[in-house]
Amino acid sequence: MNTWSWDYVGDIMPQLLDGLWITVQATLLGSLVAFVLGLVWAIALRSPSRWVTWPVGIVVEFIRNTPLLVQLFFLFFVLPSWGLTFGALTTGVIGLGLHYSTYTAEVYRAGIDAVPKGQWEAATALSLPRGRTWGAVILPQAFRRVVPALGNYVIAMFKDTPMLSAITVADMLFEANGIGATTFDYMEPITVVGVLFIVISYPTSVLLRVLERRLVR
């Protein structure tokens, strides 16, 4: 039976922290993609044209109802056969962002629907252009309502980053597995990875709850 070794933890910590940095990069960049693309989906789904809403709706539902790991494999292993090749981290960011954009789109939709109807009517009465109505009236109010929910998806994305190790992204789990395979001792590296996830995820979730209470006042 293996016993816990703090000396071993000290030796492997720099490598795990390198993996943590990759994990944080993937999460932040993936979140940026998800937030921007999710807003595009949400606005497109409100288009008066069925030629827009139908294709977008099909794409969103397809992505939302297929596993993230399958999408990552498709992007990393299948697209190169069509001449589209990306690095592992880039693929991971695209995969995370694309997958979670379908969920953030629903968050945006709820936020937009929560904007009082009178705001739309006021913008129409002032003859504001459609773009200005969205940018100056509707979206600022919608964002205030959806920030906590978007933050929750950032945490969820952070906890899904271990899937990126399947496409050779050197995240925390990838580094931990590599260390375990070399030393034949997985207990410390895997445990430290789990603790690092908790140390980052839990305080972030607490901050989001505080932010939500302040925004709903």
Short mmCIF file of C-alpha atoms in Angstrom, two decimals:
data_model
loop_
_atom_site.label_atom_id
_atom_site.label_comp_id
_atom_site.label_asym_id
_atom_site.label_seq_id
_atom_site.Cartn_x
_atom_site.Cartn_y
_atom_site.Cartn_z
CA MET A 1 0.00 0.00 0.00
CA ASN A 2 1.42 3.39 -1.01
CA THR A 3 1.93 6.05 1.66
CA TRP A 4 1.53 9.75 1.04
CA SER A 5 4.80 11.55 0.31
CA TRP A 6 4.99 15.34 0.62
CA ASP A 7 8.47 15.26 -0.90
CA TYR A 8 6.98 13.61 -3.98
CA VAL A 9 4.23 16.26 -4.07
CA GLY A 10 6.87 19.00 -3.93
CA ASP A 11 8.77 17.41 -6.80
CA ILE A 12 5.74 17.11 -9.10
CA MET A 13 4.02 20.39 -8.20
CA PRO A 14 5.84 22.55 -10.80
CA GLN A 15 4.74 20.21 -13.58
CA LEU A 16 1.16 20.15 -12.30
CA LEU A 17 1.12 23.95 -12.06
CA ASP A 18 2.23 24.10 -15.70
CA GLY A 19 -0.77 21.93 -16.46
CA LEU A 20 -2.97 24.22 -14.37
CA TRP A 21 -1.87 27.19 -16.47
CA ILE A 22 -2.88 25.33 -19.65
CA THR A 23 -6.19 24.43 -18.01
CA VAL A 24 -6.85 28.07 -17.11
CA GLN A 25 -5.94 29.22 -20.63
CA ALA A 26 -8.31 26.70 -22.19
CA THR A 27 -11.09 27.74 -19.82
CA LEU A 28 -10.73 31.49 -20.34
CA LEU A 29 -10.32 31.33 -24.11
CA GLY A 30 -13.08 28.74 -24.42
CA SER A 31 -15.35 30.98 -22.34
CA LEU A 32 -14.65 33.92 -24.64
CA VAL A 33 -15.60 31.83 -27.67
CA ALA A 34 -18.72 30.52 -25.90
CA PHE A 35 -19.88 33.97 -24.81
CA VAL A 36 -19.45 35.59 -28.21
CA LEU A 37 -20.79 32.70 -30.28
CA GLY A 38 -23.64 32.08 -27.83
CA LEU A 39 -24.77 35.67 -28.28
CA VAL A 40 -24.67 35.23 -32.04
CA TRP A 41 -26.83 32.09 -31.76
CA ALA A 42 -29.29 33.83 -29.42
CA ILE A 43 -29.77 36.84 -31.68
CA ALA A 44 -29.98 34.68 -34.81
CA LEU A 45 -32.68 32.53 -33.20
CA ARG A 46 -34.77 35.67 -32.70
CA SER A 47 -34.59 36.54 -36.39
CA PRO A 48 -37.97 36.98 -38.10
CA SER A 49 -36.70 34.86 -40.99
CA ARG A 50 -37.11 31.11 -40.85
CA TRP A 51 -34.20 30.82 -43.28
CA VAL A 52 -32.05 31.96 -40.36
CA THR A 53 -33.77 30.41 -37.34
CA TRP A 54 -34.16 26.89 -38.74
CA PRO A 55 -30.52 26.24 -39.75
CA VAL A 56 -29.21 27.90 -36.59
CA GLY A 57 -31.66 25.94 -34.44
CA ILE A 58 -30.60 22.65 -36.03
CA VAL A 59 -26.90 23.42 -35.52
CA VAL A 60 -27.41 24.46 -31.90
CA GLU A 61 -29.48 21.39 -31.02
CA PHE A 62 -27.03 19.06 -32.78
CA ILE A 63 -24.06 20.46 -30.87
CA ARG A 64 -25.95 20.54 -27.58
CA ASN A 65 -27.07 16.92 -27.87
CA THR A 66 -23.76 15.35 -28.83
CA PRO A 67 -21.03 14.64 -26.23
CA LEU A 68 -18.19 17.10 -25.88
CA LEU A 69 -15.62 14.30 -26.20
CA VAL A 70 -17.07 13.22 -29.55
CA GLN A 71 -16.87 16.80 -30.77
CA LEU A 72 -13.25 17.10 -29.63
CA PHE A 73 -12.33 13.88 -31.45
CA PHE A 74 -14.08 15.09 -34.58
CA LEU A 75 -12.24 18.42 -34.53
CA PHE A 76 -8.85 16.87 -33.77
CA PHE A 77 -8.90 13.63 -35.76
CA VAL A 78 -11.48 14.10 -38.55
CA LEU A 79 -11.05 17.70 -39.69
CA PRO A 80 -7.37 17.16 -40.69
CA SER A 81 -8.57 14.71 -43.34
CA TRP A 82 -10.48 17.67 -44.84
CA GLY A 83 -7.43 19.90 -44.74
CA LEU A 84 -8.28 21.71 -41.49
CA THR A 85 -5.60 21.14 -38.88
CA PHE A 86 -5.28 22.94 -35.55
CA GLY A 87 -2.96 22.51 -32.61
CA ALA A 88 -4.19 20.52 -29.63
CA LEU A 89 -4.83 23.54 -27.39
CA THR A 90 -6.51 25.48 -30.19
CA THR A 91 -8.73 22.51 -30.91
CA GLY A 92 -9.60 22.24 -27.23
CA VAL A 93 -10.52 25.91 -27.04
CA ILE A 94 -12.68 25.67 -30.16
CA GLY A 95 -14.34 22.50 -28.91
CA LEU A 96 -15.11 23.89 -25.46
CA GLY A 97 -16.28 27.22 -26.84
CA LEU A 98 -18.46 25.69 -29.53
CA HIS A 99 -20.04 23.18 -27.15
CA TYR A 100 -20.79 25.66 -24.39
CA SER A 101 -21.97 28.36 -26.79
CA THR A 102 -25.15 26.36 -27.26
CA TYR A 103 -25.82 26.59 -23.52
CA THR A 104 -24.88 30.25 -23.19
CA ALA A 105 -27.25 30.94 -26.10
CA GLU A 106 -30.10 29.69 -23.93
CA VAL A 107 -28.89 31.87 -21.05
CA TYR A 108 -28.84 34.92 -23.33
CA ARG A 109 -32.30 34.03 -24.63
CA ALA A 110 -33.69 33.97 -21.09
CA GLY A 111 -32.02 37.28 -20.30
CA ILE A 112 -33.35 38.93 -23.44
CA ASP A 113 -36.86 37.60 -22.82
CA ALA A 114 -36.72 39.03 -19.29
CA VAL A 115 -36.25 42.58 -20.59
CA PRO A 116 -39.62 44.33 -20.14
CA LYS A 117 -41.66 44.67 -23.31
CA GLY A 118 -41.91 48.39 -22.67
CA GLN A 119 -38.19 48.76 -23.39
CA TRP A 120 -38.73 47.42 -26.91
CA GLU A 121 -41.72 49.69 -27.37
CA ALA A 122 -39.81 52.73 -26.14
CA ALA A 123 -36.96 52.02 -28.57
CA THR A 124 -39.49 51.69 -31.39
CA ALA A 125 -41.20 54.95 -30.38
CA LEU A 126 -37.84 56.72 -30.52
CA SER A 127 -37.20 55.24 -33.99
CA LEU A 128 -33.92 53.74 -32.85
CA PRO A 129 -32.20 51.57 -35.47
CA ARG A 130 -32.37 47.84 -34.75
CA GLY A 131 -28.64 47.66 -34.06
CA ARG A 132 -28.78 50.52 -31.56
CA THR A 133 -31.84 49.01 -29.91
CA TRP A 134 -29.90 45.83 -29.27
CA GLY A 135 -26.62 47.49 -28.30
CA ALA A 136 -27.86 50.39 -26.19
CA VAL A 137 -31.17 49.19 -24.75
CA ILE A 138 -31.72 45.43 -24.73
CA LEU A 139 -28.33 43.78 -24.28
CA PRO A 140 -27.10 45.94 -21.36
CA GLN A 141 -30.22 44.98 -19.39
CA ALA A 142 -30.02 41.34 -20.45
CA PHE A 143 -26.33 41.05 -19.49
CA ARG A 144 -27.08 42.19 -15.96
CA ARG A 145 -29.46 39.26 -15.56
CA VAL A 146 -27.26 36.57 -17.12
CA VAL A 147 -23.81 37.24 -15.65
CA PRO A 148 -24.20 34.74 -12.74
CA ALA A 149 -25.47 32.00 -15.07
CA LEU A 150 -22.62 32.61 -17.50
CA GLY A 151 -20.20 32.37 -14.59
CA ASN A 152 -21.61 28.97 -13.67
CA TYR A 153 -20.86 27.75 -17.18
CA VAL A 154 -17.27 28.97 -16.84
CA ILE A 155 -16.94 26.76 -13.77
CA ALA A 156 -18.54 23.84 -15.62
CA MET A 157 -16.14 24.36 -18.52
CA PHE A 158 -13.19 24.46 -16.11
CA LYS A 159 -14.25 21.09 -14.70
CA ASP A 160 -14.64 19.66 -18.22
CA THR A 161 -11.09 20.55 -19.28
CA PRO A 162 -9.74 17.09 -18.27
CA MET A 163 -11.43 15.83 -21.45
CA LEU A 164 -8.84 17.80 -23.41
CA SER A 165 -6.16 15.36 -22.29
CA ALA A 166 -7.77 12.88 -24.71
CA ILE A 167 -6.51 15.04 -27.60
CA THR A 168 -3.05 15.51 -26.01
CA VAL A 169 -3.63 18.94 -24.47
CA ALA A 170 -1.11 19.13 -21.61
CA ASP A 171 -3.64 20.13 -18.97
CA MET A 172 -3.48 19.08 -15.30
CA LEU A 173 -4.88 15.60 -15.86
CA PHE A 174 -2.54 14.98 -18.80
CA GLU A 175 0.44 15.97 -16.65
CA ALA A 176 -0.79 13.88 -13.71
CA ASN A 177 -1.22 10.81 -15.90
CA GLY A 178 2.24 11.33 -17.36
CA ILE A 179 3.77 11.58 -13.91
CA GLY A 180 1.90 8.49 -12.73
CA ALA A 181 2.98 6.50 -15.79
CA THR A 182 6.61 7.43 -15.15
CA THR A 183 6.73 6.88 -11.38
CA PHE A 184 4.04 4.17 -11.14
CA ASP A 185 2.49 6.21 -8.33
CA TYR A 186 -0.78 7.91 -9.24
CA MET A 187 -2.09 8.72 -5.77
CA GLU A 188 -0.37 12.07 -5.21
CA PRO A 189 -0.66 13.56 -8.71
CA ILE A 190 -4.32 12.67 -9.17
CA THR A 191 -5.20 13.80 -5.65
CA VAL A 192 -3.41 17.12 -6.10
CA VAL A 193 -5.27 17.70 -9.38
CA GLY A 194 -8.59 17.11 -7.62
CA VAL A 195 -7.63 19.51 -4.82
CA LEU A 196 -6.59 22.20 -7.33
CA PHE A 197 -9.97 21.93 -9.04
CA ILE A 198 -11.74 22.39 -5.69
CA VAL A 199 -9.48 25.25 -4.62
CA ILE A 200 -10.34 27.19 -7.77
CA SER A 201 -13.95 26.12 -8.37
CA TYR A 202 -15.42 26.53 -4.88
CA PRO A 203 -14.32 30.13 -4.17
CA THR A 204 -15.39 31.10 -7.67
CA SER A 205 -18.87 29.66 -7.11
CA VAL A 206 -19.14 31.57 -3.81
CA LEU A 207 -18.20 34.83 -5.55
CA LEU A 208 -20.83 34.15 -8.20
CA ARG A 209 -23.52 33.72 -5.54
CA VAL A 210 -22.52 37.03 -3.98
CA LEU A 211 -22.58 38.71 -7.39
CA GLU A 212 -25.99 37.24 -8.15
CA ARG A 213 -27.45 38.62 -4.90
CA ARG A 214 -26.13 42.08 -5.71
CA LEU A 215 -27.36 42.06 -9.30
CA VAL A 216 -30.91 41.00 -8.46
CA ARG A 217 -31.42 43.87 -6.01
#
